[in-house]
Amino acid sequence: MKVLLNLDIILDILQKRPHHYPVSSAVLSKMLTREIVGVLPGHILPVIFYSVRQFSDERNTHDVIDWFLANMEIAPLDHFALIRARNLDMEDFEAALIAGAAEAYGCDAIVTRRVSDFKRAPVDVLTPEELLALLNQKPGKTQP
């Protein structure tokens, strides 16, 4: 199963947000054990860089970006994804960009805590808890 992780999930982990860190880090663990393929939308890498740079030095910040590049696939925000985002009937343009990138990259789902922003997304949208529950079902039943 290929899932695109929204920025909120990544920030939960990087900032160790108390209420969200455990479940978001469990999703990342599923990716590291290859139970899922983790994908990031390419346009959030600068946001990750900026966020990490706020509390860390430059070398560590580059190491974090390198880790994401080595361990996750990156869905490009190309011309097709931009046009698709503009044509989606979604109120939030950033969410439409993410949904368009997920669709163009062949993702099965978007994982986010902001499900309401993705009501009209062309792919399934799951909370981290929903993804983990889905993965814990019997084999063969992991498709959303």
PDB file of C-alpha atoms in Angstrom:
ATOM      1  CA  MET A   1       0.000   0.000   0.000  1.00  0.00           C
ATOM      2  CA  LYS A   2       1.409   3.375  -1.033  1.00  0.00           C
ATOM      3  CA  VAL A   3       0.422   6.271   1.240  1.00  0.00           C
ATOM      4  CA  LEU A   4       1.190   9.953   1.006  1.00  0.00           C
ATOM      5  CA  LEU A   5       1.904  11.462   4.413  1.00  0.00           C
ATOM      6  CA  ASN A   6       0.625  14.975   4.906  1.00  0.00           C
ATOM      7  CA  LEU A   7       2.845  17.544   6.603  1.00  0.00           C
ATOM      8  CA  ASP A   8       0.909  17.375   9.879  1.00  0.00           C
ATOM      9  CA  ILE A   9       2.020  13.759  10.363  1.00  0.00           C
ATOM     10  CA  ILE A  10       5.672  14.627   9.717  1.00  0.00           C
ATOM     11  CA  LEU A  11       5.550  17.609  12.088  1.00  0.00           C
ATOM     12  CA  ASP A  12       3.960  15.420  14.781  1.00  0.00           C
ATOM     13  CA  ILE A  13       7.109  13.306  14.635  1.00  0.00           C
ATOM     14  CA  LEU A  14       9.729  16.033  14.222  1.00  0.00           C
ATOM     15  CA  GLN A  15       8.251  18.204  16.963  1.00  0.00           C
ATOM     16  CA  LYS A  16       7.248  15.234  19.150  1.00  0.00           C
ATOM     17  CA  ARG A  17       3.773  16.691  19.595  1.00  0.00           C
ATOM     18  CA  PRO A  18       2.504  15.007  22.778  1.00  0.00           C
ATOM     19  CA  HIS A  19      -0.996  14.049  21.665  1.00  0.00           C
ATOM     20  CA  HIS A  20      -0.052  12.952  18.163  1.00  0.00           C
ATOM     21  CA  TYR A  21       3.539  11.664  18.286  1.00  0.00           C
ATOM     22  CA  PRO A  22       2.775   8.045  19.297  1.00  0.00           C
ATOM     23  CA  VAL A  23       0.365   7.277  16.465  1.00  0.00           C
ATOM     24  CA  SER A  24       2.236   9.295  13.827  1.00  0.00           C
ATOM     25  CA  SER A  25       5.523   7.608  14.729  1.00  0.00           C
ATOM     26  CA  ALA A  26       3.747   4.224  14.522  1.00  0.00           C
ATOM     27  CA  VAL A  27       2.802   5.080  10.927  1.00  0.00           C
ATOM     28  CA  LEU A  28       6.434   5.937  10.198  1.00  0.00           C
ATOM     29  CA  SER A  29       7.486   2.610  11.751  1.00  0.00           C
ATOM     30  CA  LYS A  30       5.160   0.767   9.349  1.00  0.00           C
ATOM     31  CA  MET A  31       6.957   2.518   6.528  1.00  0.00           C
ATOM     32  CA  LEU A  32      10.392   1.612   7.869  1.00  0.00           C
ATOM     33  CA  THR A  33       9.393  -2.060   8.144  1.00  0.00           C
ATOM     34  CA  ARG A  34       8.113  -1.854   4.561  1.00  0.00           C
ATOM     35  CA  GLU A  35       4.514  -2.651   5.476  1.00  0.00           C
ATOM     36  CA  ILE A  36       3.629   0.498   3.562  1.00  0.00           C
ATOM     37  CA  VAL A  37       5.409   2.700   1.049  1.00  0.00           C
ATOM     38  CA  GLY A  38       5.726   6.208   2.447  1.00  0.00           C
ATOM     39  CA  VAL A  39       5.453   9.136   0.070  1.00  0.00           C
ATOM     40  CA  LEU A  40       5.909  12.855   0.660  1.00  0.00           C
ATOM     41  CA  PRO A  41       4.616  15.595  -1.614  1.00  0.00           C
ATOM     42  CA  GLY A  42       7.762  17.290  -2.926  1.00  0.00           C
ATOM     43  CA  HIS A  43       6.646  20.779  -2.061  1.00  0.00           C
ATOM     44  CA  ILE A  44       6.762  20.112   1.690  1.00  0.00           C
ATOM     45  CA  LEU A  45      10.511  19.398   1.828  1.00  0.00           C
ATOM     46  CA  PRO A  46      11.355  23.124   2.173  1.00  0.00           C
ATOM     47  CA  VAL A  47       8.784  23.366   4.990  1.00  0.00           C
ATOM     48  CA  ILE A  48      10.410  20.409   6.749  1.00  0.00           C
ATOM     49  CA  PHE A  49      13.819  22.049   6.279  1.00  0.00           C
ATOM     50  CA  TYR A  50      12.585  25.344   7.733  1.00  0.00           C
ATOM     51  CA  SER A  51      10.820  23.625  10.644  1.00  0.00           C
ATOM     52  CA  VAL A  52      13.865  21.565  11.628  1.00  0.00           C
ATOM     53  CA  ARG A  53      16.191  24.548  11.200  1.00  0.00           C
ATOM     54  CA  GLN A  54      14.203  26.412  13.871  1.00  0.00           C
ATOM     55  CA  PHE A  55      15.438  24.023  16.577  1.00  0.00           C
ATOM     56  CA  SER A  56      18.579  22.469  15.130  1.00  0.00           C
ATOM     57  CA  ASP A  57      21.859  23.313  13.447  1.00  0.00           C
ATOM     58  CA  GLU A  58      22.432  23.319   9.710  1.00  0.00           C
ATOM     59  CA  ARG A  59      24.220  19.937   9.554  1.00  0.00           C
ATOM     60  CA  ASN A  60      21.435  18.132  11.421  1.00  0.00           C
ATOM     61  CA  THR A  61      18.824  19.875   9.280  1.00  0.00           C
ATOM     62  CA  HIS A  62      20.493  18.579   6.121  1.00  0.00           C
ATOM     63  CA  ASP A  63      20.748  15.122   7.707  1.00  0.00           C
ATOM     64  CA  VAL A  64      16.977  15.124   8.342  1.00  0.00           C
ATOM     65  CA  ILE A  65      16.258  16.055   4.711  1.00  0.00           C
ATOM     66  CA  ASP A  66      18.713  13.385   3.519  1.00  0.00           C
ATOM     67  CA  TRP A  67      16.945  10.830   5.745  1.00  0.00           C
ATOM     68  CA  PHE A  68      13.581  11.617   4.167  1.00  0.00           C
ATOM     69  CA  LEU A  69      15.095  11.421   0.678  1.00  0.00           C
ATOM     70  CA  ALA A  70      16.673   8.040   1.467  1.00  0.00           C
ATOM     71  CA  ASN A  71      13.642   6.498   3.174  1.00  0.00           C
ATOM     72  CA  MET A  72      10.604   7.906   1.420  1.00  0.00           C
ATOM     73  CA  GLU A  73       9.456   8.365  -2.123  1.00  0.00           C
ATOM     74  CA  ILE A  74       8.786  11.911  -3.284  1.00  0.00           C
ATOM     75  CA  ALA A  75       5.678  12.728  -5.310  1.00  0.00           C
ATOM     76  CA  PRO A  76       6.623  15.576  -7.628  1.00  0.00           C
ATOM     77  CA  LEU A  77       4.377  18.555  -7.909  1.00  0.00           C
ATOM     78  CA  ASP A  78       4.559  18.698 -11.674  1.00  0.00           C
ATOM     79  CA  HIS A  79       2.427  20.374 -14.314  1.00  0.00           C
ATOM     80  CA  PHE A  80      -0.118  17.539 -14.383  1.00  0.00           C
ATOM     81  CA  ALA A  81      -0.564  17.583 -10.599  1.00  0.00           C
ATOM     82  CA  LEU A  82      -0.988  21.373 -10.603  1.00  0.00           C
ATOM     83  CA  ILE A  83      -3.626  21.262 -13.329  1.00  0.00           C
ATOM     84  CA  ARG A  84      -5.373  18.383 -11.589  1.00  0.00           C
ATOM     85  CA  ALA A  85      -5.357  20.337  -8.322  1.00  0.00           C
ATOM     86  CA  ARG A  86      -6.947  23.339 -10.026  1.00  0.00           C
ATOM     87  CA  ASN A  87      -9.669  21.094 -11.451  1.00  0.00           C
ATOM     88  CA  LEU A  88     -10.513  19.363  -8.182  1.00  0.00           C
ATOM     89  CA  ASP A  89     -13.564  20.743  -6.452  1.00  0.00           C
ATOM     90  CA  MET A  90     -11.741  21.390  -3.183  1.00  0.00           C
ATOM     91  CA  GLU A  91     -11.893  24.519  -1.038  1.00  0.00           C
ATOM     92  CA  ASP A  92      -8.303  24.334   0.241  1.00  0.00           C
ATOM     93  CA  PHE A  93      -5.802  24.744  -2.619  1.00  0.00           C
ATOM     94  CA  GLU A  94      -2.907  23.248  -0.655  1.00  0.00           C
ATOM     95  CA  ALA A  95      -5.027  20.172   0.067  1.00  0.00           C
ATOM     96  CA  ALA A  96      -5.894  20.036  -3.634  1.00  0.00           C
ATOM     97  CA  LEU A  97      -2.169  20.141  -4.497  1.00  0.00           C
ATOM     98  CA  ILE A  98      -1.517  17.255  -2.127  1.00  0.00           C
ATOM     99  CA  ALA A  99      -4.494  15.295  -3.469  1.00  0.00           C
ATOM    100  CA  GLY A 100      -3.413  15.910  -7.065  1.00  0.00           C
ATOM    101  CA  ALA A 101       0.140  14.802  -6.305  1.00  0.00           C
ATOM    102  CA  ALA A 102      -1.129  11.676  -4.520  1.00  0.00           C
ATOM    103  CA  GLU A 103      -3.351  10.760  -7.453  1.00  0.00           C
ATOM    104  CA  ALA A 104      -0.672  11.427 -10.077  1.00  0.00           C
ATOM    105  CA  TYR A 105       1.874   9.367  -8.120  1.00  0.00           C
ATOM    106  CA  GLY A 106      -0.497   6.415  -7.736  1.00  0.00           C
ATOM    107  CA  CYS A 107      -0.976   6.597  -3.976  1.00  0.00           C
ATOM    108  CA  ASP A 108      -3.709   4.487  -2.416  1.00  0.00           C
ATOM    109  CA  ALA A 109      -4.394   7.014   0.329  1.00  0.00           C
ATOM    110  CA  ILE A 110      -3.439  10.279   1.976  1.00  0.00           C
ATOM    111  CA  VAL A 111      -2.710  10.036   5.705  1.00  0.00           C
ATOM    112  CA  THR A 112      -3.572  13.180   7.650  1.00  0.00           C
ATOM    113  CA  ARG A 113      -5.305  14.415  10.755  1.00  0.00           C
ATOM    114  CA  ARG A 114      -6.971  17.095   8.620  1.00  0.00           C
ATOM    115  CA  VAL A 115      -9.421  14.754   6.887  1.00  0.00           C
ATOM    116  CA  SER A 116     -12.054  17.475   6.448  1.00  0.00           C
ATOM    117  CA  ASP A 117      -9.688  19.400   4.131  1.00  0.00           C
ATOM    118  CA  PHE A 118      -9.715  16.447   1.717  1.00  0.00           C
ATOM    119  CA  LYS A 119     -13.454  15.750   1.394  1.00  0.00           C
ATOM    120  CA  ARG A 120     -13.344  15.674  -2.406  1.00  0.00           C
ATOM    121  CA  ALA A 121      -9.920  14.091  -2.848  1.00  0.00           C
ATOM    122  CA  PRO A 122      -9.654  11.568  -5.691  1.00  0.00           C
ATOM    123  CA  VAL A 123      -7.895   9.055  -3.403  1.00  0.00           C
ATOM    124  CA  ASP A 124      -8.880   7.699   0.005  1.00  0.00           C
ATOM    125  CA  VAL A 125      -8.060   9.840   3.024  1.00  0.00           C
ATOM    126  CA  LEU A 126      -7.246   8.197   6.357  1.00  0.00           C
ATOM    127  CA  THR A 127      -6.257   9.359   9.806  1.00  0.00           C
ATOM    128  CA  PRO A 128      -3.143   7.701  11.223  1.00  0.00           C
ATOM    129  CA  GLU A 129      -5.396   5.665  13.522  1.00  0.00           C
ATOM    130  CA  GLU A 130      -7.498   4.466  10.582  1.00  0.00           C
ATOM    131  CA  LEU A 131      -4.403   3.448   8.618  1.00  0.00           C
ATOM    132  CA  LEU A 132      -2.999   1.490  11.565  1.00  0.00           C
ATOM    133  CA  ALA A 133      -6.338  -0.259  12.120  1.00  0.00           C
ATOM    134  CA  LEU A 134      -6.478  -1.136   8.426  1.00  0.00           C
ATOM    135  CA  LEU A 135      -2.953  -2.554   8.500  1.00  0.00           C
ATOM    136  CA  ASN A 136      -3.783  -4.643  11.564  1.00  0.00           C
ATOM    137  CA  GLN A 137      -6.613  -6.417   9.747  1.00  0.00           C
ATOM    138  CA  LYS A 138      -6.095  -9.827   8.223  1.00  0.00           C
ATOM    139  CA  PRO A 139      -3.819 -10.070   5.164  1.00  0.00           C
ATOM    140  CA  GLY A 140      -5.576  -9.282   1.926  1.00  0.00           C
ATOM    141  CA  LYS A 141      -7.795  -6.693   3.560  1.00  0.00           C
ATOM    142  CA  THR A 142      -5.355  -3.793   3.579  1.00  0.00           C
ATOM    143  CA  GLN A 143      -6.884  -1.852   0.712  1.00  0.00           C
ATOM    144  CA  PRO A 144      -8.894   1.203   1.805  1.00  0.00           C
TER     145      PRO A 144
END
